[in-house]
Coordinates of C-alpha atoms and ligand atoms in Angstrom, one line a residue:
M1 CA 20.5 14.4 37.8
S2 CA 19.5 14.4 33.6
Q3 CA 17.9 11.2 32.4
P4 CA 19.4 9.5 29.4
I5 CA 17.8 10.7 26.5
S6 CA 15.9 7.6 24.8
G7 CA 14.4 7.8 21.3
P8 CA 14.1 5.8 18.4
P9 CA 17.1 3.6 17.0
P10 CA 18.8 4.2 14.3
M11 CA 17.1 2.9 11.4
P12 CA 18.9 -0.4 9.6
V13 CA 19.5 0.1 5.8
T14 CA 20.3 -2.4 3.4
D15 CA 23.9 -2.4 1.8
W16 CA 22.2 -1.7 -1.3
L17 CA 20.7 1.5 -0.6
S18 CA 23.7 2.4 1.1
A19 CA 26.3 1.9 -1.5
Q20 CA 24.0 3.6 -3.9
W21 CA 23.8 6.5 -1.3
D22 CA 28.0 6.5 -1.3
D23 CA 28.4 6.6 -5.3
A24 CA 25.8 9.5 -5.3
C25 CA 27.4 11.5 -2.7
A26 CA 31.0 11.0 -4.0
L27 CA 29.8 11.5 -7.7
D28 CA 30.7 15.8 -8.8
P29 CA 29.1 15.9 -12.0
R30 CA 30.1 19.2 -12.8
G31 CA 33.8 18.3 -12.0
D32 CA 33.8 15.6 -14.9
A33 CA 36.4 15.8 -17.6
R34 CA 34.1 15.7 -20.7
P35 CA 35.3 12.8 -23.6
D36 CA 35.6 14.6 -27.2
G37 CA 32.4 13.9 -29.0
G38 CA 28.6 13.8 -29.0
F39 CA 25.2 12.0 -27.4
D40 CA 26.2 8.8 -27.4
D41 CA 30.0 9.1 -26.6
L42 CA 29.0 11.0 -23.3
I43 CA 26.2 8.7 -22.5
A44 CA 28.7 5.7 -23.0
A45 CA 31.5 7.3 -21.2
E46 CA 28.5 7.9 -17.8
R47 CA 29.2 12.1 -18.7
K48 CA 26.5 14.0 -17.8
I49 CA 24.8 15.4 -20.9
E50 CA 24.4 19.3 -20.2
P51 CA 21.4 21.6 -21.6
R52 CA 23.9 23.2 -24.0
D53 CA 24.4 19.6 -25.4
Q54 CA 22.9 18.3 -29.0
M55 CA 20.4 15.6 -27.6
P56 CA 18.1 13.1 -29.8
S57 CA 14.7 14.9 -29.4
G58 CA 13.7 11.7 -27.8
Y59 CA 15.9 12.1 -25.0
R60 CA 14.7 15.5 -24.3
E61 CA 10.8 14.6 -24.5
T62 CA 11.3 11.7 -22.3
L63 CA 13.3 14.1 -19.6
I64 CA 10.7 16.8 -19.7
R65 CA 7.5 14.3 -19.0
Q66 CA 10.0 12.7 -16.7
L67 CA 10.3 15.9 -14.8
G68 CA 7.1 17.3 -15.3
Q69 CA 4.9 14.3 -13.9
H70 CA 7.7 14.3 -10.9
A71 CA 7.1 18.5 -10.5
H72 CA 4.0 17.8 -10.3
S73 CA 4.2 14.4 -7.6
E74 CA 6.0 16.7 -5.4
V75 CA 3.6 19.7 -5.7
V76 CA 0.1 17.5 -5.4
G77 CA 1.7 15.2 -2.7
M78 CA 1.6 18.4 0.2
Q79 CA -2.3 18.4 0.0
P80 CA -2.4 14.4 2.0
E81 CA -0.2 15.4 5.0
A82 CA -0.6 19.6 4.7
H83 CA -4.5 18.8 6.4
W84 CA -2.8 17.7 9.0
I85 CA -0.6 20.4 9.6
P86 CA -3.5 22.7 12.0
R87 CA -4.4 18.9 13.6
A88 CA -0.7 18.0 14.8
P89 CA -0.7 16.6 18.1
T90 CA 2.4 18.8 19.7
L91 CA 4.9 21.7 18.4
H92 CA 6.8 19.8 17.4
R93 CA 4.9 17.6 15.4
K94 CA 3.7 20.7 13.9
A95 CA 7.1 22.3 12.9
V96 CA 7.9 18.8 11.5
L97 CA 5.3 18.7 9.2
L98 CA 5.4 22.4 8.7
A99 CA 8.9 21.8 7.0
K100 CA 8.4 18.5 5.2
V101 CA 5.8 20.3 3.1
Q102 CA 7.9 23.0 2.7
D103 CA 10.2 20.7 1.4
E104 CA 8.4 19.5 -1.0
A105 CA 6.8 22.5 -2.9
G106 CA 11.0 23.0 -3.0
H107 CA 11.8 20.1 -4.6
G108 CA 8.3 21.1 -7.3
L109 CA 10.5 24.3 -8.1
Y110 CA 13.8 22.6 -8.3
L111 CA 12.0 20.1 -11.1
Y112 CA 9.9 22.4 -13.2
A113 CA 13.6 24.5 -12.8
A114 CA 15.4 21.2 -14.2
A115 CA 12.4 21.0 -17.5
E116 CA 13.0 24.5 -18.0
T117 CA 17.0 24.5 -18.6
L118 CA 15.3 21.6 -21.9
G119 CA 12.9 24.1 -23.4
A120 CA 10.3 23.7 -21.5
T121 CA 8.1 26.1 -20.0
R122 CA 6.1 26.2 -16.2
E123 CA 2.9 27.3 -17.9
D124 CA 3.0 23.9 -20.1
M125 CA 3.4 21.9 -17.9
L126 CA 1.2 23.5 -14.9
A127 CA -1.4 23.6 -17.9
A128 CA -1.1 19.8 -18.5
L129 CA -1.8 18.9 -15.0
L130 CA -4.3 21.3 -14.5
A131 CA -6.6 19.5 -17.8
G132 CA -5.6 16.2 -16.5
R133 CA -2.6 15.8 -19.4
Q134 CA -0.1 14.7 -17.5
G135 CA -0.4 12.4 -14.4
Y136 CA 1.8 12.5 -11.1
L137 CA 2.4 9.2 -8.6
S138 CA -0.8 7.7 -7.8
F139 CA -0.4 7.2 -4.0
I140 CA -1.2 10.7 -3.7
N141 CA -5.2 9.5 -4.8
Y142 CA -5.5 7.6 -1.2
P143 CA -6.9 9.8 2.0
T144 CA -5.3 10.6 5.1
L145 CA -7.9 9.1 7.6
T146 CA -5.9 9.7 11.0
W147 CA -2.8 11.5 12.3
A148 CA -0.6 8.3 11.8
D149 CA -1.3 8.7 8.2
T150 CA 1.4 11.2 8.3
A151 CA 3.9 9.1 9.8
A152 CA 2.6 5.8 7.4
L153 CA 3.1 7.8 4.4
A154 CA 6.5 9.4 5.2
W155 CA 7.6 5.7 6.4
L156 CA 6.5 4.4 3.6
T157 CA 6.1 6.7 0.4
D158 CA 9.1 8.9 1.2
G159 CA 11.5 5.3 1.8
A160 CA 9.9 4.6 -1.7
A161 CA 10.6 7.8 -3.2
I162 CA 14.6 7.5 -1.5
V163 CA 15.2 3.8 -3.1
N164 CA 13.4 5.3 -6.9
Q165 CA 15.7 8.6 -6.4
V166 CA 19.4 8.3 -5.1
P167 CA 20.0 5.9 -8.0
L168 CA 18.3 9.2 -9.8
C169 CA 21.3 11.2 -8.6
Q170 CA 23.3 9.5 -11.0
T171 CA 20.9 10.0 -14.2
S172 CA 22.6 11.0 -17.3
Y173 CA 20.8 14.6 -17.9
G174 CA 23.2 17.4 -15.6
P175 CA 20.2 18.6 -13.9
Y176 CA 18.1 16.7 -12.8
A177 CA 21.0 14.7 -11.0
R178 CA 22.0 17.4 -9.6
A179 CA 18.6 18.5 -8.3
M180 CA 18.3 14.9 -7.3
L181 CA 21.2 15.0 -5.1
R182 CA 19.5 18.1 -2.9
V183 CA 15.8 15.8 -3.0
C184 CA 17.4 13.2 -1.7
R185 CA 18.5 14.7 1.3
E186 CA 15.5 16.0 2.3
E187 CA 13.7 12.6 1.7
S188 CA 16.4 11.4 4.4
F189 CA 14.5 13.7 6.7
H190 CA 11.2 12.6 5.7
H191 CA 11.7 9.1 6.1
R192 CA 13.4 9.5 9.2
Q193 CA 10.8 11.7 11.1
G194 CA 8.3 9.1 10.0
F195 CA 9.7 6.6 11.4
D196 CA 10.5 8.7 14.8
S197 CA 6.8 9.4 14.7
L198 CA 5.7 5.7 14.2
W199 CA 7.9 4.6 16.6
V200 CA 6.5 6.4 19.4
M201 CA 3.0 6.0 18.2
M202 CA 4.1 1.9 18.3
R203 CA 5.3 2.6 22.0
G204 CA 2.5 4.5 22.9
T205 CA -1.7 3.3 24.1
A206 CA -3.2 0.7 22.4
A207 CA -5.3 2.9 20.5
Q208 CA -2.1 4.6 19.1
R209 CA -1.0 1.2 18.3
E210 CA -3.8 0.4 16.5
M211 CA -3.7 3.7 14.4
A212 CA -0.6 3.4 13.5
A213 CA -1.1 -0.4 12.4
D214 CA -4.1 0.7 10.5
A215 CA -2.1 3.3 8.5
V216 CA 0.7 1.1 7.5
A217 CA -1.3 -1.5 6.1
R218 CA -3.3 1.0 4.2
W219 CA -0.6 3.0 2.9
W220 CA 2.0 -0.3 2.3
Y221 CA 0.7 -1.2 -1.1
P222 CA 0.4 2.2 -3.2
A223 CA 4.2 2.4 -1.5
L224 CA 4.9 -0.1 -3.8
A225 CA 2.3 0.4 -6.7
M226 CA 4.9 3.7 -6.7
F227 CA 7.7 2.1 -8.6
G228 CA 5.5 1.9 -11.4
P229 CA 3.7 -1.1 -13.4
P230 CA 5.8 -4.4 -13.7
D231 CA 9.0 -4.2 -15.8
A232 CA 7.1 -6.8 -18.7
R233 CA 4.2 -4.2 -18.6
S234 CA 6.8 -0.6 -18.8
T235 CA 6.5 1.1 -22.0
H236 CA 9.2 3.5 -21.6
S237 CA 11.7 1.0 -19.4
A238 CA 14.1 -0.5 -22.5
Q239 CA 14.6 3.0 -23.8
S240 CA 15.4 4.9 -20.4
M241 CA 17.6 2.9 -19.4
A242 CA 19.3 3.2 -22.6
W243 CA 20.1 6.7 -22.3
R244 CA 20.9 6.2 -18.8
I245 CA 18.0 7.9 -17.3
K246 CA 16.9 5.2 -15.3
R247 CA 19.4 3.1 -13.7
F248 CA 17.1 0.2 -12.5
S249 CA 14.1 -1.5 -13.3
N250 CA 10.6 -0.5 -12.0
D251 CA 10.3 -4.3 -9.8
E252 CA 14.3 -4.3 -9.0
L253 CA 13.5 -0.9 -6.7
R254 CA 10.0 -2.3 -5.6
Q255 CA 12.4 -5.8 -4.9
R256 CA 15.1 -3.1 -3.1
F257 CA 12.3 -1.3 -1.0
V258 CA 10.7 -4.3 0.4
D259 CA 14.2 -5.6 1.3
V260 CA 14.6 -2.3 3.3
C261 CA 11.4 -2.7 4.7
V262 CA 11.3 -5.2 6.4
P263 CA 13.8 -5.0 8.8
Q264 CA 12.8 -1.6 10.0
A265 CA 9.1 -2.9 10.1
E266 CA 10.6 -5.2 13.0
L267 CA 12.3 -2.4 14.6
L268 CA 8.8 -0.4 15.2
G269 CA 7.0 -3.9 15.7
V270 CA 4.6 -3.0 12.8
T271 CA 3.3 -6.0 10.5
L272 CA 3.3 -5.6 7.2
P273 CA 0.1 -6.4 5.5
D274 CA 1.7 -9.5 3.5
P275 CA 1.0 -13.1 4.9
A276 CA 3.4 -14.2 1.8
M277 CA 6.1 -12.1 3.1
R278 CA 9.4 -14.3 4.2
W279 CA 12.9 -14.1 3.6
N280 CA 14.2 -16.1 0.8
A281 CA 17.7 -17.2 1.3
E282 CA 18.0 -18.6 -2.1
R283 CA 17.2 -15.5 -4.0
R284 CA 18.4 -13.5 -0.7
H285 CA 15.6 -11.0 -1.4
Y286 CA 12.5 -11.3 0.7
D287 CA 9.3 -12.3 -1.0
F288 CA 6.3 -10.6 -1.5
T289 CA 3.0 -10.3 -3.1
P290 CA 2.7 -7.3 -5.5
P291 CA 0.7 -4.7 -5.7
D292 CA -3.0 -5.1 -7.4
F293 CA -1.8 -3.4 -11.0
G294 CA -5.4 -3.2 -12.0
E295 CA -6.1 -0.8 -9.3
L296 CA -3.0 0.6 -9.9
T297 CA -4.0 1.4 -13.4
Q298 CA -7.9 2.1 -12.5
V299 CA -6.0 4.8 -9.8
I300 CA -4.0 6.1 -12.5
R301 CA -6.8 6.6 -15.2
G302 CA -8.6 9.3 -12.8
H303 CA -10.8 6.8 -10.8
G304 CA -8.6 6.6 -7.2
P305 CA -10.8 7.8 -4.3
C306 CA -9.2 11.4 -3.9
N307 CA -8.3 12.1 -8.1
R308 CA -10.9 14.7 -8.1
Q309 CA -10.5 16.0 -5.0
R310 CA -6.6 16.4 -5.6
L311 CA -6.5 17.6 -9.3
E312 CA -9.6 20.9 -7.8
H313 CA -8.1 22.0 -4.4
R314 CA -4.7 22.5 -7.2
R315 CA -6.8 23.9 -9.6
Q316 CA -8.3 26.3 -7.1
V317 CA -5.0 27.3 -5.6
H318 CA -4.0 27.7 -9.3
E319 CA -6.5 30.7 -9.6
E320 CA -6.0 32.0 -6.2
G321 CA -2.3 32.4 -7.1
R322 CA -2.8 33.8 -10.4
W323 CA -2.8 37.3 -8.7
V324 CA 1.1 36.4 -7.3
R325 CA 2.6 35.6 -10.5
E326 CA 1.1 38.5 -12.1
A327 CA 2.9 40.7 -9.5
A328 CA 6.0 39.1 -9.5
A329 CA 6.2 39.1 -13.5
E330 CA 5.1 42.6 -13.3
Y331 CA 8.2 43.3 -11.1
A332 CA 10.6 41.7 -12.9
R333 CA 9.9 43.8 -16.0
K334 CA 10.0 46.7 -13.9
H335 CA 13.6 45.5 -12.5
A336 CA 14.6 44.3 -15.6
M337 CA 13.9 48.0 -17.2
R338 CA 15.1 50.1 -14.3
N339 CA 18.6 47.8 -15.0
G340 CA 19.1 47.3 -18.1
G341 CA 16.9 49.8 -20.1
Q342 CA 15.0 47.1 -21.6
D343 CA 11.6 46.0 -22.5
G344 CA 11.9 43.9 -19.9
T345 CA 10.8 40.9 -22.1
Ligands
FE2_1 FE1 9.8 14.9 -2.0
FE2_2 FE1 9.8 13.7 0.8

């Protein structure tokens, strides 16, 4: 007789996140009837700005900066978890982690491609990253000390990415919104597999439970810091909200993330490392201790525990991949000459 399959229960999510996701999925940015008029009319009518549209230079520059930083975060963000692929405890976990890390590379590609529709070049964006002129999400600069870090990272930082990025599916720039819809579908898998891995560890041996609890405790504040500085200190927020690039403020998203996490942590049986965390019936949100923004600033400025290591590794693989880029460019040139008799440029 076959045994009933027991596994992790469904992950509870808040009504707010479900509603955001329903709105994003209901959206067909390509099917929108567009009003006559310019940029401001399109923004006011909640229509997408497309690459051919006129747009203020500040809007273009803001998007290029945001898309570049987002793409870098996806690509550099592969490192903390890739380290664990050869050390995965089972073939199943290895296959899942491999798929997740490959997804992150794909997210980087969608986002670099979206920035290219605005006139940025991939070479310039990568040069800015490698020279340290353009940043990426600070959580990447913390180490992954044990196997449980892959689970805590996915549950918390991919979970934070979902709260941040599901609203971005409705951002005003069409190629960005469409890229985010695909990214979020994959982030949901990342989030779920992290929850699944933690759930199994929390029901394992005492050593596994301890390892999982330790990893969650170390990743909680880096995940909260992913939402950026508090609204009062966020330099770009007001304009980005007016252009509908950003739909919610940093502090609101951080609160929404906490509200999503607490019931999930209870189900997992893991303690979030914040003694001040409690339900506030008046606000209908959880109270919590915000991250140390002084530390966040230090990490963003390059003084995190792994800043140097992450960037150095990125520089090294960029050099190692040079021959692949050159071969691909040469192949494209010859292909274009064969097909069009052009010079292939
Ligand atoms: Fe991603
Ligand atoms: Fe992810």
